[in-house]
Amino acid sequence: MIKRAREFSGPAAAARPAATVVLLRDRHPGFEAYVLRRAAAMAFGGVYAFPGGGVDPDDRPETVRETWSDLLGVPGAEARAVIGAAVRELFEEAGVLLAGGIEDGGALTDVAGPEWEADRLAVQRRELRMADLLARRGLRLRDDLLHPWGRWVTPEFEPRRYDTWFFVAALPDGQEARDVSGESDGVAWIRPGDTAGLTMLPPTRVTLDALSAYPSMVEVFGAKRDAAVPVQPRVELTGDGGAVLRVEA
């Protein structure tokens, strides 16, 4: 990172919109968060992260709250795409689907089994749109299960940059997170304050540090967070060949 920062002369690459979901479950006392360890062959191999990824052209759900535009700080169509990406990526990388019946509105309690796995793989391979999957099964996207948490933009000197919205979501009753992403070589449920020895990028670590201040999931989902104004980390190079990372909104 320091090498790239020193060699950077601009211009900065465009930041691609993305979404990531911090999946939480109750574990008295307190709660745990679900993390994946990126496979060694991938960029940031060995680094722990949350399920997430870039927004795709088909991430355009219509049945979401209009308030997302203000909450995320982008126009309505862009906000819907971010919400769609968050739900899709969580399904692809953890096998958890934030959806419910159109009629009863309840959250899905089981997305296991061979038929669901075939649908998940089809979505992951871009052979099936999430909107078509939900329509075929008589479901709607449950965006009310997502709570906005933050927004991070990759530093300008990085060749691959993302404008990423962070959300928190509770693991739906009856569903289980699974290691199915194909991009990780391990997963874990961890308490937000127990990250010693785990390699993480600043957005992941800062998010977990912030969550560790809350005693329960009730307080987490009651927190008022700013996911509209991006946090933009920057590196200040020092005369001794090192660098200092500044995290500022």
PDB file of C-alpha atoms in Angstrom:
ATOM      1  CA  MET A   1       0.000   0.000   0.000  1.00  0.00           C
ATOM      2  CA  ILE A   2       2.803   2.398   0.874  1.00  0.00           C
ATOM      3  CA  LYS A   3       4.553   1.586  -2.407  1.00  0.00           C
ATOM      4  CA  ARG A   4       1.406   2.330  -4.426  1.00  0.00           C
ATOM      5  CA  ALA A   5       0.827   5.548  -2.499  1.00  0.00           C
ATOM      6  CA  ARG A   6       4.382   6.738  -3.178  1.00  0.00           C
ATOM      7  CA  GLU A   7       4.224   5.908  -6.884  1.00  0.00           C
ATOM      8  CA  PHE A   8       0.749   7.360  -7.492  1.00  0.00           C
ATOM      9  CA  SER A   9       0.625  10.458  -9.691  1.00  0.00           C
ATOM     10  CA  GLY A  10      -3.006  10.358 -10.809  1.00  0.00           C
ATOM     11  CA  PRO A  11      -5.570  10.446 -12.148  1.00  0.00           C
ATOM     12  CA  ALA A  12      -7.593   8.311  -9.752  1.00  0.00           C
ATOM     13  CA  ALA A  13      -9.625   5.414 -11.108  1.00  0.00           C
ATOM     14  CA  ALA A  14     -13.407   5.731 -10.858  1.00  0.00           C
ATOM     15  CA  ALA A  15     -14.879   4.162  -7.726  1.00  0.00           C
ATOM     16  CA  ARG A  16     -17.354   1.390  -8.568  1.00  0.00           C
ATOM     17  CA  PRO A  17     -20.493   1.248  -6.373  1.00  0.00           C
ATOM     18  CA  ALA A  18     -20.584  -1.770  -4.069  1.00  0.00           C
ATOM     19  CA  ALA A  19     -22.365  -3.118  -1.010  1.00  0.00           C
ATOM     20  CA  THR A  20     -21.416  -5.315   1.924  1.00  0.00           C
ATOM     21  CA  VAL A  21     -23.496  -6.819   4.714  1.00  0.00           C
ATOM     22  CA  VAL A  22     -22.440  -7.407   8.314  1.00  0.00           C
ATOM     23  CA  LEU A  23     -24.545 -10.402   9.267  1.00  0.00           C
ATOM     24  CA  LEU A  24     -25.234 -10.617  13.009  1.00  0.00           C
ATOM     25  CA  ARG A  25     -26.624 -13.284  15.321  1.00  0.00           C
ATOM     26  CA  ASP A  26     -27.485 -13.223  19.035  1.00  0.00           C
ATOM     27  CA  ARG A  27     -25.010 -14.941  21.346  1.00  0.00           C
ATOM     28  CA  HIS A  28     -25.778 -14.101  24.962  1.00  0.00           C
ATOM     29  CA  PRO A  29     -24.232 -11.999  26.216  1.00  0.00           C
ATOM     30  CA  GLY A  30     -23.972  -9.812  23.148  1.00  0.00           C
ATOM     31  CA  PHE A  31     -23.796 -10.963  19.542  1.00  0.00           C
ATOM     32  CA  GLU A  32     -21.488 -12.242  16.807  1.00  0.00           C
ATOM     33  CA  ALA A  33     -20.667 -11.111  13.258  1.00  0.00           C
ATOM     34  CA  TYR A  34     -20.065 -13.342  10.245  1.00  0.00           C
ATOM     35  CA  VAL A  35     -16.753 -12.921   8.390  1.00  0.00           C
ATOM     36  CA  LEU A  36     -15.078 -14.660   5.456  1.00  0.00           C
ATOM     37  CA  ARG A  37     -11.352 -15.087   4.869  1.00  0.00           C
ATOM     38  CA  ARG A  38     -10.554 -14.266   1.252  1.00  0.00           C
ATOM     39  CA  ALA A  39      -8.813 -17.096  -0.618  1.00  0.00           C
ATOM     40  CA  ALA A  40      -5.056 -16.749  -1.031  1.00  0.00           C
ATOM     41  CA  ALA A  41      -5.330 -16.633  -4.830  1.00  0.00           C
ATOM     42  CA  MET A  42      -7.565 -13.558  -4.728  1.00  0.00           C
ATOM     43  CA  ALA A  43      -6.764  -9.905  -4.205  1.00  0.00           C
ATOM     44  CA  PHE A  44      -6.364  -9.330  -0.447  1.00  0.00           C
ATOM     45  CA  GLY A  45      -5.910 -13.073   0.078  1.00  0.00           C
ATOM     46  CA  GLY A  46      -5.949 -14.060   3.749  1.00  0.00           C
ATOM     47  CA  VAL A  47      -7.844 -10.916   4.724  1.00  0.00           C
ATOM     48  CA  TYR A  48     -11.104 -11.217   6.675  1.00  0.00           C
ATOM     49  CA  ALA A  49     -14.089  -9.352   5.245  1.00  0.00           C
ATOM     50  CA  PHE A  50     -17.878  -9.348   5.168  1.00  0.00           C
ATOM     51  CA  PRO A  51     -20.010 -10.786   2.337  1.00  0.00           C
ATOM     52  CA  GLY A  52     -20.255  -8.207  -0.418  1.00  0.00           C
ATOM     53  CA  GLY A  53     -19.268  -7.050  -3.875  1.00  0.00           C
ATOM     54  CA  GLY A  54     -19.886  -4.648  -6.718  1.00  0.00           C
ATOM     55  CA  VAL A  55     -23.252  -3.485  -8.013  1.00  0.00           C
ATOM     56  CA  ASP A  56     -24.351  -5.272 -11.201  1.00  0.00           C
ATOM     57  CA  PRO A  57     -26.581  -3.945 -14.020  1.00  0.00           C
ATOM     58  CA  ASP A  58     -29.385  -6.310 -12.967  1.00  0.00           C
ATOM     59  CA  ASP A  59     -29.427  -5.015  -9.383  1.00  0.00           C
ATOM     60  CA  ARG A  60     -32.555  -2.919  -9.877  1.00  0.00           C
ATOM     61  CA  PRO A  61     -35.248  -4.000  -7.397  1.00  0.00           C
ATOM     62  CA  GLU A  62     -38.395  -1.895  -7.529  1.00  0.00           C
ATOM     63  CA  THR A  63     -40.079  -2.925  -4.278  1.00  0.00           C
ATOM     64  CA  VAL A  64     -37.834  -1.059  -1.854  1.00  0.00           C
ATOM     65  CA  ARG A  65     -38.375   1.982   0.339  1.00  0.00           C
ATOM     66  CA  GLU A  66     -38.075   5.398  -1.273  1.00  0.00           C
ATOM     67  CA  THR A  67     -36.197   6.630   1.805  1.00  0.00           C
ATOM     68  CA  TRP A  68     -33.041   4.756   0.734  1.00  0.00           C
ATOM     69  CA  SER A  69     -32.040   7.629  -1.522  1.00  0.00           C
ATOM     70  CA  ASP A  70     -31.654   9.995   1.428  1.00  0.00           C
ATOM     71  CA  LEU A  71     -30.132   7.335   3.664  1.00  0.00           C
ATOM     72  CA  LEU A  72     -27.447   6.413   1.125  1.00  0.00           C
ATOM     73  CA  GLY A  73     -26.865   9.859  -0.377  1.00  0.00           C
ATOM     74  CA  VAL A  74     -27.501   8.922  -4.013  1.00  0.00           C
ATOM     75  CA  PRO A  75     -30.466   9.202  -6.419  1.00  0.00           C
ATOM     76  CA  GLY A  76     -33.296   6.695  -6.194  1.00  0.00           C
ATOM     77  CA  ALA A  77     -32.226   4.333  -8.991  1.00  0.00           C
ATOM     78  CA  GLU A  78     -28.667   4.153  -7.641  1.00  0.00           C
ATOM     79  CA  ALA A  79     -29.905   3.551  -4.104  1.00  0.00           C
ATOM     80  CA  ARG A  80     -32.143   0.683  -5.273  1.00  0.00           C
ATOM     81  CA  ALA A  81     -29.185  -0.862  -7.089  1.00  0.00           C
ATOM     82  CA  VAL A  82     -27.065  -0.758  -3.924  1.00  0.00           C
ATOM     83  CA  ILE A  83     -29.841  -2.444  -1.931  1.00  0.00           C
ATOM     84  CA  GLY A  84     -30.225  -5.076  -4.628  1.00  0.00           C
ATOM     85  CA  ALA A  85     -26.486  -5.752  -4.603  1.00  0.00           C
ATOM     86  CA  ALA A  86     -26.431  -6.088  -0.809  1.00  0.00           C
ATOM     87  CA  VAL A  87     -29.173  -8.729  -0.801  1.00  0.00           C
ATOM     88  CA  ARG A  88     -27.772 -10.583  -3.822  1.00  0.00           C
ATOM     89  CA  GLU A  89     -24.195 -10.676  -2.519  1.00  0.00           C
ATOM     90  CA  LEU A  90     -25.308 -11.962   0.876  1.00  0.00           C
ATOM     91  CA  PHE A  91     -27.211 -14.757  -0.854  1.00  0.00           C
ATOM     92  CA  GLU A  92     -24.298 -15.588  -3.157  1.00  0.00           C
ATOM     93  CA  GLU A  93     -21.556 -15.534  -0.519  1.00  0.00           C
ATOM     94  CA  ALA A  94     -23.330 -16.758   2.619  1.00  0.00           C
ATOM     95  CA  GLY A  95     -26.463 -18.532   1.370  1.00  0.00           C
ATOM     96  CA  VAL A  96     -28.683 -16.163   3.370  1.00  0.00           C
ATOM     97  CA  LEU A  97     -31.634 -14.561   1.605  1.00  0.00           C
ATOM     98  CA  LEU A  98     -33.375 -11.458   2.949  1.00  0.00           C
ATOM     99  CA  ALA A  99     -36.777 -12.053   1.396  1.00  0.00           C
ATOM    100  CA  GLY A 100     -40.309 -12.965   2.409  1.00  0.00           C
ATOM    101  CA  GLY A 101     -43.694 -13.936   1.048  1.00  0.00           C
ATOM    102  CA  ILE A 102     -45.569 -11.351  -0.986  1.00  0.00           C
ATOM    103  CA  GLU A 103     -48.796 -12.183   0.811  1.00  0.00           C
ATOM    104  CA  ASP A 104     -47.741 -12.782   4.414  1.00  0.00           C
ATOM    105  CA  GLY A 105     -44.634 -10.570   4.449  1.00  0.00           C
ATOM    106  CA  GLY A 106     -42.794 -12.908   6.802  1.00  0.00           C
ATOM    107  CA  ALA A 107     -39.087 -13.572   6.404  1.00  0.00           C
ATOM    108  CA  LEU A 108     -37.897 -16.796   4.802  1.00  0.00           C
ATOM    109  CA  THR A 109     -36.880 -19.404   7.346  1.00  0.00           C
ATOM    110  CA  ASP A 110     -35.206 -21.989   5.112  1.00  0.00           C
ATOM    111  CA  VAL A 111     -33.196 -21.580   1.906  1.00  0.00           C
ATOM    112  CA  ALA A 112     -31.312 -24.865   2.150  1.00  0.00           C
ATOM    113  CA  GLY A 113     -31.727 -27.915  -0.057  1.00  0.00           C
ATOM    114  CA  PRO A 114     -30.733 -28.760  -3.629  1.00  0.00           C
ATOM    115  CA  GLU A 115     -33.347 -26.574  -5.366  1.00  0.00           C
ATOM    116  CA  TRP A 116     -32.332 -23.468  -3.418  1.00  0.00           C
ATOM    117  CA  GLU A 117     -28.661 -24.238  -3.997  1.00  0.00           C
ATOM    118  CA  ALA A 118     -29.274 -24.548  -7.746  1.00  0.00           C
ATOM    119  CA  ASP A 119     -30.959 -21.137  -7.701  1.00  0.00           C
ATOM    120  CA  ARG A 120     -28.121 -19.607  -5.684  1.00  0.00           C
ATOM    121  CA  LEU A 121     -25.538 -20.898  -8.133  1.00  0.00           C
ATOM    122  CA  ALA A 122     -27.590 -19.624 -11.079  1.00  0.00           C
ATOM    123  CA  VAL A 123     -27.693 -16.158  -9.511  1.00  0.00           C
ATOM    124  CA  GLN A 124     -23.970 -16.291  -8.766  1.00  0.00           C
ATOM    125  CA  ARG A 125     -23.209 -17.272 -12.386  1.00  0.00           C
ATOM    126  CA  ARG A 126     -25.494 -14.511 -13.707  1.00  0.00           C
ATOM    127  CA  GLU A 127     -27.750 -17.110 -15.307  1.00  0.00           C
ATOM    128  CA  LEU A 128     -30.707 -15.968 -13.188  1.00  0.00           C
ATOM    129  CA  ARG A 129     -31.631 -12.496 -12.024  1.00  0.00           C
ATOM    130  CA  MET A 130     -32.513 -12.096  -8.374  1.00  0.00           C
ATOM    131  CA  ALA A 131     -35.737 -10.329  -9.375  1.00  0.00           C
ATOM    132  CA  ASP A 132     -36.767 -13.334 -11.491  1.00  0.00           C
ATOM    133  CA  LEU A 133     -35.911 -15.772  -8.706  1.00  0.00           C
ATOM    134  CA  LEU A 134     -38.058 -13.864  -6.220  1.00  0.00           C
ATOM    135  CA  ALA A 135     -40.965 -13.529  -8.683  1.00  0.00           C
ATOM    136  CA  ARG A 136     -40.932 -17.245  -9.531  1.00  0.00           C
ATOM    137  CA  ARG A 137     -41.052 -18.181  -5.855  1.00  0.00           C
ATOM    138  CA  GLY A 138     -43.692 -15.592  -4.931  1.00  0.00           C
ATOM    139  CA  LEU A 139     -41.279 -13.605  -2.777  1.00  0.00           C
ATOM    140  CA  ARG A 140     -40.300  -9.985  -2.306  1.00  0.00           C
ATOM    141  CA  LEU A 141     -37.007  -8.483  -1.243  1.00  0.00           C
ATOM    142  CA  ARG A 142     -37.045  -7.570   2.478  1.00  0.00           C
ATOM    143  CA  ASP A 143     -35.062  -4.338   2.465  1.00  0.00           C
ATOM    144  CA  ASP A 144     -36.518  -3.556   5.897  1.00  0.00           C
ATOM    145  CA  LEU A 145     -34.122  -6.185   7.277  1.00  0.00           C
ATOM    146  CA  LEU A 146     -31.141  -4.040   6.245  1.00  0.00           C
ATOM    147  CA  HIS A 147     -29.903  -1.228   8.474  1.00  0.00           C
ATOM    148  CA  PRO A 148     -27.488   1.336   6.958  1.00  0.00           C
ATOM    149  CA  TRP A 149     -24.193   1.529   8.815  1.00  0.00           C
ATOM    150  CA  GLY A 150     -21.552   3.386   6.816  1.00  0.00           C
ATOM    151  CA  ARG A 151     -19.965   4.234   3.499  1.00  0.00           C
ATOM    152  CA  TRP A 152     -16.300   3.876   2.527  1.00  0.00           C
ATOM    153  CA  VAL A 153     -14.430   4.938  -0.608  1.00  0.00           C
ATOM    154  CA  THR A 154     -11.129   3.294  -1.571  1.00  0.00           C
ATOM    155  CA  PRO A 155      -8.097   5.644  -1.464  1.00  0.00           C
ATOM    156  CA  GLU A 156      -7.270   7.395  -4.738  1.00  0.00           C
ATOM    157  CA  PHE A 157      -3.924   5.644  -5.261  1.00  0.00           C
ATOM    158  CA  GLU A 158      -5.478   2.163  -5.481  1.00  0.00           C
ATOM    159  CA  PRO A 159      -5.945   0.896  -9.080  1.00  0.00           C
ATOM    160  CA  ARG A 160      -9.223  -0.837  -8.169  1.00  0.00           C
ATOM    161  CA  ARG A 161     -11.543   1.437  -6.235  1.00  0.00           C
ATOM    162  CA  TYR A 162     -14.998   1.002  -4.686  1.00  0.00           C
ATOM    163  CA  ASP A 163     -17.640   3.253  -3.195  1.00  0.00           C
ATOM    164  CA  THR A 164     -19.017   0.746  -0.697  1.00  0.00           C
ATOM    165  CA  TRP A 165     -22.107   0.993   1.488  1.00  0.00           C
ATOM    166  CA  PHE A 166     -22.051  -1.075   4.682  1.00  0.00           C
ATOM    167  CA  PHE A 167     -25.243  -2.549   6.138  1.00  0.00           C
ATOM    168  CA  VAL A 168     -26.012  -4.660   9.186  1.00  0.00           C
ATOM    169  CA  ALA A 169     -28.620  -7.418   9.117  1.00  0.00           C
ATOM    170  CA  ALA A 170     -29.792 -10.040  11.581  1.00  0.00           C
ATOM    171  CA  LEU A 171     -29.552 -13.680  10.549  1.00  0.00           C
ATOM    172  CA  PRO A 172     -33.192 -14.652   9.831  1.00  0.00           C
ATOM    173  CA  ASP A 173     -34.649 -17.301  12.132  1.00  0.00           C
ATOM    174  CA  GLY A 174     -34.263 -20.738  10.570  1.00  0.00           C
ATOM    175  CA  GLN A 175     -31.543 -19.752   8.102  1.00  0.00           C
ATOM    176  CA  GLU A 176     -27.866 -20.641   8.409  1.00  0.00           C
ATOM    177  CA  ALA A 177     -24.854 -18.844   6.944  1.00  0.00           C
ATOM    178  CA  ARG A 178     -22.765 -21.232   4.838  1.00  0.00           C
ATOM    179  CA  ASP A 179     -19.291 -21.165   3.291  1.00  0.00           C
ATOM    180  CA  VAL A 180     -20.451 -21.181  -0.332  1.00  0.00           C
ATOM    181  CA  SER A 181     -18.886 -18.108  -1.924  1.00  0.00           C
ATOM    182  CA  GLY A 182     -16.053 -19.872  -3.770  1.00  0.00           C
ATOM    183  CA  GLU A 183     -13.927 -16.797  -3.036  1.00  0.00           C
ATOM    184  CA  SER A 184     -13.041 -17.667   0.565  1.00  0.00           C
ATOM    185  CA  ASP A 185     -11.050 -20.401   2.269  1.00  0.00           C
ATOM    186  CA  GLY A 186     -12.746 -20.090   5.638  1.00  0.00           C
ATOM    187  CA  VAL A 187     -15.550 -18.406   7.554  1.00  0.00           C
ATOM    188  CA  ALA A 188     -16.174 -17.613  11.191  1.00  0.00           C
ATOM    189  CA  TRP A 189     -18.626 -16.064  13.619  1.00  0.00           C
ATOM    190  CA  ILE A 190     -16.722 -13.655  15.856  1.00  0.00           C
ATOM    191  CA  ARG A 191     -17.566 -11.212  18.594  1.00  0.00           C
ATOM    192  CA  PRO A 192     -16.886  -7.685  17.283  1.00  0.00           C
ATOM    193  CA  GLY A 193     -14.348  -7.031  20.028  1.00  0.00           C
ATOM    194  CA  ASP A 194     -12.417 -10.272  19.487  1.00  0.00           C
ATOM    195  CA  THR A 195     -10.403  -9.521  16.336  1.00  0.00           C
ATOM    196  CA  ALA A 196      -6.853  -9.950  17.657  1.00  0.00           C
ATOM    197  CA  GLY A 197      -4.727 -11.882  15.172  1.00  0.00           C
ATOM    198  CA  LEU A 198      -7.185 -11.467  12.301  1.00  0.00           C
ATOM    199  CA  THR A 199      -5.921  -9.560   9.248  1.00  0.00           C
ATOM    200  CA  MET A 200      -8.469  -6.966   8.106  1.00  0.00           C
ATOM    201  CA  LEU A 201      -8.600  -3.880   5.955  1.00  0.00           C
ATOM    202  CA  PRO A 202      -9.459  -0.630   7.788  1.00  0.00           C
ATOM    203  CA  PRO A 203     -13.193  -0.547   6.841  1.00  0.00           C
ATOM    204  CA  THR A 204     -13.741  -4.030   8.286  1.00  0.00           C
ATOM    205  CA  ARG A 205     -11.804  -3.404  11.472  1.00  0.00           C
ATOM    206  CA  VAL A 206     -13.315   0.036  12.084  1.00  0.00           C
ATOM    207  CA  THR A 207     -16.817  -1.376  11.543  1.00  0.00           C
ATOM    208  CA  LEU A 208     -16.250  -4.180  14.044  1.00  0.00           C
ATOM    209  CA  ASP A 209     -14.694  -1.763  16.543  1.00  0.00           C
ATOM    210  CA  ALA A 210     -17.788   0.440  16.270  1.00  0.00           C
ATOM    211  CA  LEU A 211     -20.124  -2.535  16.725  1.00  0.00           C
ATOM    212  CA  SER A 212     -18.232  -3.659  19.824  1.00  0.00           C
ATOM    213  CA  ALA A 213     -19.495  -0.543  21.636  1.00  0.00           C
ATOM    214  CA  TYR A 214     -23.077  -1.865  21.519  1.00  0.00           C
ATOM    215  CA  PRO A 215     -24.143  -4.400  24.172  1.00  0.00           C
ATOM    216  CA  SER A 216     -26.852  -6.021  22.067  1.00  0.00           C
ATOM    217  CA  MET A 217     -28.321  -6.246  18.575  1.00  0.00           C
ATOM    218  CA  VAL A 218     -31.279  -4.173  19.730  1.00  0.00           C
ATOM    219  CA  GLU A 219     -28.946  -1.229  20.323  1.00  0.00           C
ATOM    220  CA  VAL A 220     -27.186  -1.860  16.996  1.00  0.00           C
ATOM    221  CA  PHE A 221     -30.390  -1.646  14.993  1.00  0.00           C
ATOM    222  CA  GLY A 222     -31.505   1.383  16.954  1.00  0.00           C
ATOM    223  CA  ALA A 223     -28.305   3.283  16.186  1.00  0.00           C
ATOM    224  CA  LYS A 224     -28.502   6.301  13.912  1.00  0.00           C
ATOM    225  CA  ARG A 225     -25.632   6.021  11.479  1.00  0.00           C
ATOM    226  CA  ASP A 226     -24.529   8.142   8.520  1.00  0.00           C
ATOM    227  CA  ALA A 227     -24.298   6.032   5.368  1.00  0.00           C
ATOM    228  CA  ALA A 228     -24.619   9.007   3.014  1.00  0.00           C
ATOM    229  CA  VAL A 229     -21.308  10.805   3.633  1.00  0.00           C
ATOM    230  CA  PRO A 230     -18.363   8.621   2.589  1.00  0.00           C
ATOM    231  CA  VAL A 231     -15.340   7.921   4.730  1.00  0.00           C
ATOM    232  CA  GLN A 232     -12.225   8.375   2.595  1.00  0.00           C
ATOM    233  CA  PRO A 233      -9.035   6.947   4.116  1.00  0.00           C
ATOM    234  CA  ARG A 234      -5.832   8.655   3.011  1.00  0.00           C
ATOM    235  CA  VAL A 235      -2.199   7.805   3.482  1.00  0.00           C
ATOM    236  CA  GLU A 236       0.272  10.413   4.691  1.00  0.00           C
ATOM    237  CA  LEU A 237       3.806   9.461   3.689  1.00  0.00           C
ATOM    238  CA  THR A 238       6.521  10.048   6.287  1.00  0.00           C
ATOM    239  CA  GLY A 239      10.144  10.959   5.772  1.00  0.00           C
ATOM    240  CA  ASP A 240      11.411   7.674   7.201  1.00  0.00           C
ATOM    241  CA  GLY A 241       9.828   5.619   4.404  1.00  0.00           C
ATOM    242  CA  GLY A 242       6.699   4.734   6.351  1.00  0.00           C
ATOM    243  CA  ALA A 243       3.168   6.042   6.253  1.00  0.00           C
ATOM    244  CA  VAL A 244       0.262   7.009   8.500  1.00  0.00           C
ATOM    245  CA  LEU A 245      -3.298   6.047   7.616  1.00  0.00           C
ATOM    246  CA  ARG A 246      -5.858   8.790   8.263  1.00  0.00           C
ATOM    247  CA  VAL A 247      -9.529   7.811   8.434  1.00  0.00           C
ATOM    248  CA  GLU A 248     -11.757  10.847   8.043  1.00  0.00           C
ATOM    249  CA  ALA A 249     -15.331  11.394   6.903  1.00  0.00           C
TER     250      ALA A 249
END
